[in-house]
């Protein structure tokens, strides 16, 4: 009996400690954000580096930067050595600007004040069902960033870097053979479309996104050597999308929008599609209860940020139907996202 009681108490102590760690998780996010903004991982690229030297190189207060680095070393992002010297761990390598799978742009973006202020408004969303961002800032995320070009640049860089981490997995999962013209709707700076066109040298592309976003796409398309095969269109998918393409790709678009706007976008796609064209919606599907933390947190992120939501396969099938399409298939990818294939109904 006494052992059972002691076990129960130990478990309760562990549970309350674990929960307390989760409650404080925003501190970790901000600490990584500051390290990313300062570019400290780049300073360790060549190996061990003293924290005072790093502070001098990045323009930080020496003693305070040491406190930041040792906390991140305790977390496993960096490794602390004797005499306040630090090196990169596998996670720290991913904070380098030049890492193949760099998450530095993402860390810079996610820690921006205007964004976490929206998360600070989660209670408002949960009580009212309203979009926290709009309630707080008075405009939607896209208008906000159009008005704050420096934030738009940070967001677009994060989307491009995140896309680079998964583009190859999507290209491998989807077959674009025989597609003469491929559109990426809301394609940002064109990272995914560039990867598709690089893999299909006979194909041409059309990149549609907001005018101020596609205005920054040229370097991404040129770097992939596909600039001469890609038409760049500034416009709104809520109004129309380019006609006559064999495949329409939409990655991380529908999760930004509520059902009514999704149906509007899907109808615009349907109107533009030939009868043999395909729509490839790339999203994370909401899975069963008690699993898939990433997608369920992303769902809350959509709630407080752009005002959309993550969806199940069945919810996508219903949206497709309302948009004049039929859900033909769901392909899995090596990345943690699915390709939901639509055909004209
Ligand atoms: C979450 S980002 C995804 C970007 C890209 N597809 C990717 O996966 O990296 C959403 C994109 O939708 C674009 N967008 C927002 N409103 C739009 C509109 N009305 N018409 C076209 N694009 C829009 C944004 O500019 C942004 O590039």
CSV table of C-alpha atoms and ligand atoms in Angstrom, one decimal:
chain,number,residue,atom,x,y,z
A,1,UNK,CA,0.0,0.0,0.0
A,2,UNK,CA,2.7,2.4,1.1
A,3,UNK,CA,4.7,1.6,-2.1
A,4,UNK,CA,1.7,2.3,-4.3
A,5,UNK,CA,1.2,5.7,-2.5
A,6,UNK,CA,4.9,6.5,-2.9
A,7,UNK,CA,4.8,5.6,-6.6
A,8,UNK,CA,1.7,7.7,-7.1
A,9,UNK,CA,3.4,10.7,-5.5
A,10,UNK,CA,6.6,10.3,-7.5
A,11,UNK,CA,4.5,10.1,-10.7
A,12,UNK,CA,2.5,13.3,-9.7
A,13,UNK,CA,5.8,15.1,-9.0
A,14,UNK,CA,7.2,14.0,-12.4
A,15,UNK,CA,4.0,15.1,-14.2
A,16,UNK,CA,3.9,18.5,-12.6
A,17,UNK,CA,7.6,19.0,-13.4
A,18,UNK,CA,7.0,17.9,-17.0
A,19,UNK,CA,4.1,20.2,-17.4
A,20,UNK,CA,6.0,23.1,-15.9
A,21,UNK,CA,8.7,22.6,-18.5
A,22,UNK,CA,6.1,22.7,-21.3
A,23,UNK,CA,4.6,25.9,-19.8
A,24,UNK,CA,8.0,27.6,-20.0
A,25,UNK,CA,8.7,26.4,-23.6
A,26,UNK,CA,8.2,29.9,-25.1
A,27,UNK,CA,11.5,30.8,-23.3
A,28,UNK,CA,13.3,28.2,-25.4
A,29,UNK,CA,11.7,29.5,-28.6
A,30,UNK,CA,12.8,33.1,-27.9
A,31,UNK,CA,16.3,32.0,-26.9
A,32,UNK,CA,16.8,30.2,-30.2
A,33,UNK,CA,15.2,33.2,-32.0
A,34,UNK,CA,17.8,35.6,-30.5
A,35,UNK,CA,20.7,33.2,-31.4
A,36,UNK,CA,19.3,33.0,-34.9
A,37,UNK,CA,18.9,36.8,-35.3
A,38,UNK,CA,22.5,37.4,-34.1
A,39,UNK,CA,23.8,34.6,-36.4
A,40,UNK,CA,25.9,33.0,-33.6
A,41,UNK,CA,25.9,29.6,-35.3
A,42,UNK,CA,27.7,31.1,-38.3
A,43,UNK,CA,30.4,32.2,-35.9
A,44,UNK,CA,31.0,28.6,-34.8
A,45,UNK,CA,31.0,27.2,-38.4
A,46,UNK,CA,34.8,26.7,-38.3
A,47,UNK,CA,34.8,25.0,-34.9
A,48,UNK,CA,35.3,26.0,-31.2
A,49,UNK,CA,34.8,29.6,-30.5
A,50,UNK,CA,35.1,31.7,-27.3
A,51,UNK,CA,31.8,33.3,-26.3
A,52,UNK,CA,33.5,36.7,-25.9
A,53,UNK,CA,34.8,36.5,-29.4
A,54,UNK,CA,31.4,35.6,-30.8
A,55,UNK,CA,29.9,38.5,-28.8
A,56,UNK,CA,32.4,40.9,-30.4
A,57,UNK,CA,31.7,39.5,-33.9
A,58,UNK,CA,27.9,39.7,-33.6
A,59,UNK,CA,27.7,43.0,-31.6
A,60,UNK,CA,26.3,41.5,-28.3
A,61,UNK,CA,27.0,42.1,-24.6
A,62,UNK,CA,29.7,39.5,-23.8
A,63,UNK,CA,28.5,38.3,-20.4
A,64,UNK,CA,24.9,38.2,-21.5
A,65,UNK,CA,25.7,36.4,-24.7
A,66,UNK,CA,27.5,33.8,-22.6
A,67,UNK,CA,24.3,33.3,-20.5
A,68,UNK,CA,22.3,32.7,-23.7
A,69,UNK,CA,24.8,30.3,-25.2
A,70,UNK,CA,25.2,28.2,-22.0
A,71,UNK,CA,21.4,27.9,-21.8
A,72,UNK,CA,21.2,26.7,-25.4
A,73,UNK,CA,24.1,24.3,-24.7
A,74,UNK,CA,22.1,22.8,-21.9
A,75,UNK,CA,19.3,22.3,-24.4
A,76,UNK,CA,21.6,20.6,-26.9
A,77,UNK,CA,21.7,23.3,-29.6
A,78,UNK,CA,25.4,24.1,-28.8
A,79,UNK,CA,28.1,22.4,-26.8
A,80,UNK,CA,29.9,24.2,-24.0
A,81,UNK,CA,33.6,23.5,-23.5
A,82,UNK,CA,36.2,24.7,-21.0
A,83,UNK,CA,36.9,28.5,-20.8
A,84,UNK,CA,33.5,29.5,-22.2
A,85,UNK,CA,34.1,28.1,-25.6
A,86,UNK,CA,31.3,26.7,-27.7
A,87,UNK,CA,30.8,24.5,-30.7
A,88,UNK,CA,27.8,23.4,-32.9
A,89,UNK,CA,25.9,20.2,-32.2
A,90,UNK,CA,23.8,18.6,-35.0
A,91,UNK,CA,20.9,20.9,-34.1
A,92,UNK,CA,23.2,24.0,-34.0
A,93,UNK,CA,24.5,23.1,-37.5
A,94,UNK,CA,20.9,23.7,-38.7
A,95,UNK,CA,21.0,27.3,-37.4
A,96,UNK,CA,23.8,28.1,-39.8
A,97,UNK,CA,22.8,30.4,-42.6
A,98,UNK,CA,24.4,28.1,-45.2
A,99,UNK,CA,23.1,24.8,-43.9
A,100,UNK,CA,21.3,22.8,-46.5
A,101,UNK,CA,18.3,22.4,-44.2
A,102,UNK,CA,18.7,25.7,-42.4
A,103,UNK,CA,16.0,26.7,-40.0
A,104,UNK,CA,17.6,30.0,-39.2
A,105,UNK,CA,15.1,32.0,-41.4
A,106,UNK,CA,12.3,30.1,-39.7
A,107,UNK,CA,13.7,30.9,-36.2
A,108,UNK,CA,14.1,34.6,-37.2
A,109,UNK,CA,10.5,34.7,-38.4
A,110,UNK,CA,8.7,32.8,-35.7
A,111,UNK,CA,10.2,35.0,-32.9
A,112,UNK,CA,9.1,38.3,-34.4
A,113,UNK,CA,7.1,40.3,-31.9
A,114,UNK,CA,4.0,40.8,-34.1
A,115,UNK,CA,3.7,37.0,-34.4
A,116,UNK,CA,4.1,36.0,-30.8
A,117,UNK,CA,1.8,38.8,-29.8
A,118,UNK,CA,-0.9,37.0,-31.9
A,119,UNK,CA,-0.1,33.8,-30.0
A,120,UNK,CA,-0.6,35.9,-26.8
A,121,UNK,CA,-4.1,36.5,-28.0
A,122,UNK,CA,-4.9,32.7,-28.3
A,123,UNK,CA,-7.4,33.0,-25.4
A,124,UNK,CA,-9.4,35.5,-27.4
A,125,UNK,CA,-9.6,33.1,-30.4
A,126,UNK,CA,-10.6,30.1,-28.2
A,127,UNK,CA,-13.3,32.2,-26.5
A,128,UNK,CA,-14.7,33.7,-29.6
A,129,UNK,CA,-13.6,31.6,-32.5
A,130,UNK,CA,-12.2,34.7,-34.1
A,131,UNK,CA,-8.7,35.2,-35.7
A,132,UNK,CA,-6.4,36.5,-33.0
A,133,UNK,CA,-4.1,38.3,-35.5
A,134,UNK,CA,-6.9,40.4,-36.9
A,135,UNK,CA,-8.4,41.1,-33.5
A,136,UNK,CA,-5.0,42.3,-32.3
A,137,UNK,CA,-3.5,44.1,-35.3
A,138,UNK,CA,-6.7,45.2,-37.1
A,139,UNK,CA,-5.8,43.6,-40.4
A,140,UNK,CA,-5.0,40.1,-41.8
A,141,UNK,CA,-1.5,38.8,-41.9
A,142,UNK,CA,-1.0,39.4,-45.6
A,143,UNK,CA,-2.1,43.0,-45.4
A,144,UNK,CA,0.1,43.5,-42.3
A,145,UNK,CA,3.1,42.2,-44.1
A,146,UNK,CA,2.4,44.2,-47.3
A,147,UNK,CA,2.5,47.3,-45.0
A,148,UNK,CA,5.7,46.1,-43.3
A,149,UNK,CA,8.1,45.2,-46.1
A,150,UNK,CA,10.8,44.2,-43.7
A,151,UNK,CA,8.5,41.6,-42.1
A,152,UNK,CA,7.4,40.5,-45.6
A,153,UNK,CA,11.0,39.8,-46.5
A,154,UNK,CA,11.6,37.8,-43.2
A,155,UNK,CA,8.4,35.8,-43.9
A,156,UNK,CA,9.2,35.0,-47.5
A,157,UNK,CA,12.8,34.0,-46.6
A,158,UNK,CA,11.4,31.6,-44.0
A,159,UNK,CA,8.9,30.1,-46.4
A,160,UNK,CA,11.6,29.6,-49.0
A,161,UNK,CA,14.0,28.0,-46.5
A,162,UNK,CA,11.3,25.8,-45.2
A,163,UNK,CA,10.3,24.8,-48.7
A,164,UNK,CA,13.8,23.9,-49.6
A,165,UNK,CA,13.8,21.4,-46.8
A,166,UNK,CA,10.9,19.4,-48.4
A,167,UNK,CA,10.9,20.3,-52.1
A,168,UNK,CA,12.8,17.2,-53.1
A,169,UNK,CA,10.5,14.9,-51.2
A,170,UNK,CA,7.5,16.4,-53.0
A,171,UNK,CA,9.1,16.2,-56.4
A,172,UNK,CA,9.9,12.5,-55.7
A,173,UNK,CA,6.3,11.8,-54.6
A,174,UNK,CA,4.5,13.5,-57.6
A,175,UNK,CA,4.7,12.5,-61.2
A,176,UNK,CA,4.7,15.5,-63.5
A,177,UNK,CA,5.7,13.5,-66.7
A,178,UNK,CA,3.8,14.8,-69.7
A,179,UNK,CA,2.8,18.1,-67.9
A,180,UNK,CA,3.8,20.9,-70.4
A,181,UNK,CA,2.7,23.7,-68.0
A,182,UNK,CA,2.7,23.6,-64.3
A,183,UNK,CA,1.3,26.3,-62.0
A,184,UNK,CA,2.2,26.9,-58.4
A,185,UNK,CA,-0.7,28.9,-56.8
A,186,UNK,CA,0.6,31.0,-53.8
A,187,UNK,CA,4.0,29.7,-54.7
A,188,UNK,CA,5.9,32.4,-52.7
A,189,UNK,CA,9.3,33.0,-54.2
A,190,UNK,CA,9.1,29.9,-56.3
A,191,UNK,CA,11.3,27.4,-54.4
A,192,UNK,CA,9.0,24.3,-55.1
A,193,UNK,CA,8.2,25.3,-58.6
A,194,UNK,CA,11.9,25.7,-59.3
A,195,UNK,CA,12.6,22.2,-58.0
A,196,UNK,CA,9.9,20.7,-60.1
A,197,UNK,CA,11.0,22.5,-63.3
A,198,UNK,CA,14.6,21.5,-62.6
A,199,UNK,CA,13.5,17.9,-62.5
A,200,UNK,CA,11.3,18.2,-65.6
A,201,UNK,CA,13.4,20.1,-68.2
A,202,UNK,CA,10.7,20.0,-70.9
A,203,UNK,CA,8.1,21.7,-68.6
A,204,UNK,CA,7.3,25.4,-68.2
A,205,UNK,CA,6.0,26.9,-65.0
A,206,UNK,CA,3.6,29.7,-63.9
A,207,UNK,CA,4.2,31.2,-60.5
A,208,UNK,CA,1.2,33.0,-59.0
A,209,UNK,CA,1.4,35.0,-55.7
A,210,UNK,CA,0.7,38.5,-54.5
A,211,UNK,CA,2.5,41.1,-56.6
A,212,UNK,CA,4.9,42.3,-53.8
A,213,UNK,CA,5.9,38.6,-53.1
A,214,UNK,CA,6.5,37.5,-56.7
A,215,UNK,CA,8.6,40.7,-57.2
A,216,UNK,CA,11.2,39.0,-55.1
A,217,UNK,CA,11.1,35.6,-56.9
A,218,UNK,CA,13.7,36.1,-59.6
A,219,UNK,CA,16.8,35.2,-57.6
A,220,UNK,CA,15.3,31.9,-56.5
A,221,UNK,CA,14.2,31.0,-60.0
A,222,UNK,CA,17.5,32.1,-61.6
A,223,UNK,CA,19.6,30.2,-59.0
A,224,UNK,CA,17.8,27.0,-60.0
A,225,UNK,CA,18.4,27.9,-63.7
A,226,UNK,CA,14.7,27.9,-64.5
A,227,UNK,CA,14.0,31.6,-64.8
A,228,UNK,CA,13.6,31.4,-68.6
A,229,UNK,CA,10.9,28.7,-68.3
A,230,UNK,CA,8.8,30.3,-65.6
A,231,UNK,CA,6.2,32.9,-66.1
A,232,UNK,CA,5.7,35.1,-63.0
A,233,UNK,CA,2.2,36.4,-62.3
A,234,UNK,CA,1.4,38.9,-59.5
A,235,UNK,CA,-2.3,38.6,-58.6
A,236,UNK,CA,-4.8,37.1,-56.2
A,237,UNK,CA,-6.0,33.5,-56.2
A,238,UNK,CA,-9.2,34.8,-54.6
A,239,UNK,CA,-9.9,36.5,-57.9
A,240,UNK,CA,-8.5,34.0,-60.5
A,241,UNK,CA,-5.7,31.7,-61.3
A,242,UNK,CA,-3.8,31.2,-64.6
A,243,UNK,CA,-5.7,29.0,-67.1
A,244,UNK,CA,-4.8,25.9,-69.1
A,245,UNK,CA,-2.0,24.3,-67.0
A,246,UNK,CA,-1.8,20.5,-66.8
A,247,UNK,CA,-1.0,20.6,-63.1
A,248,UNK,CA,-1.9,23.1,-60.3
A,249,UNK,CA,0.2,22.8,-57.2
A,250,UNK,CA,-0.8,24.5,-53.9
A,251,UNK,CA,1.5,24.0,-51.0
A,252,UNK,CA,0.5,25.3,-47.5
A,253,UNK,CA,-2.2,27.5,-49.0
A,254,UNK,CA,-5.6,26.1,-48.0
A,255,UNK,CA,-4.5,25.8,-44.3
A,256,UNK,CA,-4.3,29.6,-44.3
A,257,UNK,CA,-7.9,30.1,-45.1
A,258,UNK,CA,-11.4,29.4,-43.7
A,259,UNK,CA,-13.7,27.0,-45.6
A,260,UNK,CA,-15.5,29.8,-47.5
A,261,UNK,CA,-12.3,31.2,-48.9
A,262,UNK,CA,-10.9,27.7,-49.6
A,263,UNK,CA,-14.0,27.0,-51.7
A,264,UNK,CA,-13.5,30.3,-53.6
A,265,UNK,CA,-9.9,29.4,-54.3
A,266,UNK,CA,-10.8,25.9,-55.4
A,267,UNK,CA,-13.5,27.1,-57.7
A,268,UNK,CA,-11.1,29.5,-59.3
A,269,UNK,CA,-8.7,26.6,-59.8
A,270,UNK,CA,-11.5,24.4,-61.3
A,271,UNK,CA,-12.5,27.2,-63.7
A,272,UNK,CA,-8.9,27.5,-64.9
A,273,UNK,CA,-8.4,23.7,-65.2
A,274,UNK,CA,-8.7,21.7,-68.4
A,275,UNK,CA,-10.8,18.5,-68.0
A,276,UNK,CA,-7.6,16.4,-67.8
A,277,UNK,CA,-5.7,18.7,-65.4
A,278,UNK,CA,-4.9,17.8,-61.8
A,279,UNK,CA,-4.7,19.8,-58.6
A,280,UNK,CA,-2.1,18.8,-56.1
A,281,UNK,CA,-2.8,20.2,-52.7
A,282,UNK,CA,0.2,19.7,-50.3
A,283,UNK,CA,-0.7,19.9,-46.7
A,284,UNK,CA,-0.4,18.1,-43.4
A,285,UNK,CA,-3.4,16.0,-42.7
A,286,UNK,CA,-4.9,16.0,-39.2
A,287,UNK,CA,-4.5,12.5,-37.8
A,288,UNK,CA,-6.1,10.4,-35.1
A,289,UNK,CA,-6.6,11.5,-31.4
A,290,UNK,CA,-3.5,11.7,-29.2
A,291,UNK,CA,-1.0,11.9,-32.1
A,292,UNK,CA,0.5,14.4,-34.6
A,293,UNK,CA,1.4,17.2,-32.2
A,294,UNK,CA,3.1,19.1,-35.1
A,295,UNK,CA,-0.1,19.3,-37.2
A,296,UNK,CA,-2.3,20.0,-34.2
A,297,UNK,CA,0.0,22.9,-33.1
A,298,UNK,CA,0.1,24.1,-36.7
A,299,UNK,CA,-3.7,24.2,-36.6
A,300,UNK,CA,-3.6,26.6,-33.6
A,301,UNK,CA,-0.9,28.6,-35.4
A,302,UNK,CA,-3.3,28.9,-38.3
A,303,UNK,CA,-6.1,30.0,-35.9
A,304,UNK,CA,-4.0,32.8,-34.4
A,305,UNK,CA,-2.1,33.8,-37.5
A,306,UNK,CA,-3.7,33.7,-41.0
A,307,UNK,CA,-7.1,32.6,-39.7
A,308,UNK,CA,-7.2,29.1,-41.3
A,309,UNK,CA,-7.0,25.6,-40.0
A,310,UNK,CA,-5.5,22.2,-40.6
A,311,UNK,CA,-7.9,19.5,-41.9
A,312,UNK,CA,-8.6,15.8,-42.1
A,313,UNK,CA,-8.8,13.9,-45.4
A,314,UNK,CA,-12.6,13.9,-45.1
A,315,UNK,CA,-12.6,17.7,-44.7
A,316,UNK,CA,-10.5,18.1,-47.8
A,317,UNK,CA,-12.8,15.8,-49.7
A,318,UNK,CA,-15.8,18.0,-48.7
A,319,UNK,CA,-14.0,21.2,-49.7
A,320,UNK,CA,-13.0,19.7,-53.1
A,321,UNK,CA,-16.6,18.7,-53.7
A,322,UNK,CA,-17.8,22.2,-52.9
A,323,UNK,CA,-15.1,23.5,-55.3
A,324,UNK,CA,-16.2,21.3,-58.2
A,325,UNK,CA,-13.5,18.8,-57.8
A,326,UNK,CA,-13.2,15.1,-56.8
A,327,UNK,CA,-10.5,13.9,-54.3
A,328,UNK,CA,-8.8,11.3,-56.5
A,329,UNK,CA,-5.9,10.2,-54.3
A,330,UNK,CA,-3.7,11.0,-51.3
A,331,UNK,CA,0.0,10.5,-51.8
A,332,UNK,CA,2.4,10.3,-48.9
A,333,UNK,CA,5.8,11.9,-49.0
A,334,UNK,CA,9.1,11.5,-47.2
A,335,UNK,CA,8.4,14.8,-45.6
A,336,UNK,CA,5.6,14.9,-43.0
A,337,UNK,CA,3.1,16.1,-45.5
A,338,UNK,CA,0.6,14.6,-48.0
A,339,UNK,CA,-0.3,15.4,-51.6
A,340,UNK,CA,-4.1,15.5,-51.9
A,341,UNK,CA,-4.9,15.0,-55.6
A,342,UNK,CA,-8.0,16.6,-57.1
A,343,UNK,CA,-9.6,16.1,-60.5
A,344,UNK,CA,-12.4,18.0,-62.1
A,345,UNK,CA,-15.7,16.4,-60.9
B,1,LIG,C1,2.2,29.7,-46.1
B,1,LIG,S1,2.8,30.6,-47.5
B,1,LIG,C2,3.2,29.2,-48.6
B,1,LIG,C3,4.1,29.6,-49.7
B,1,LIG,C4,4.6,28.5,-50.6
B,1,LIG,N1,3.5,27.8,-51.2
B,1,LIG,C5,5.4,27.5,-49.7
B,1,LIG,O1,4.8,26.4,-49.4
B,1,LIG,O2,6.5,27.8,-49.4
B,1,LIG,C6,1.3,31.2,-48.2
B,1,LIG,C7,1.5,32.0,-49.5
B,1,LIG,O3,0.2,32.5,-50.0
B,1,LIG,C8,0.4,33.7,-50.6
B,1,LIG,N2,-0.9,34.4,-50.7
B,1,LIG,C9,-1.6,35.0,-49.7
B,1,LIG,N3,-2.7,35.5,-50.2
B,1,LIG,C10,-2.7,35.3,-51.5
B,1,LIG,C11,-3.6,35.7,-52.6
B,1,LIG,N4,-4.8,36.3,-52.3
B,1,LIG,N5,-3.3,35.3,-53.8
B,1,LIG,C12,-2.1,34.6,-54.1
B,1,LIG,N6,-1.2,34.3,-53.1
B,1,LIG,C13,-1.5,34.6,-51.8
B,1,LIG,C14,1.4,34.4,-49.6
B,1,LIG,O4,2.0,35.5,-50.2
B,1,LIG,C15,2.3,33.2,-49.4
B,1,LIG,O5,3.4,33.2,-50.3
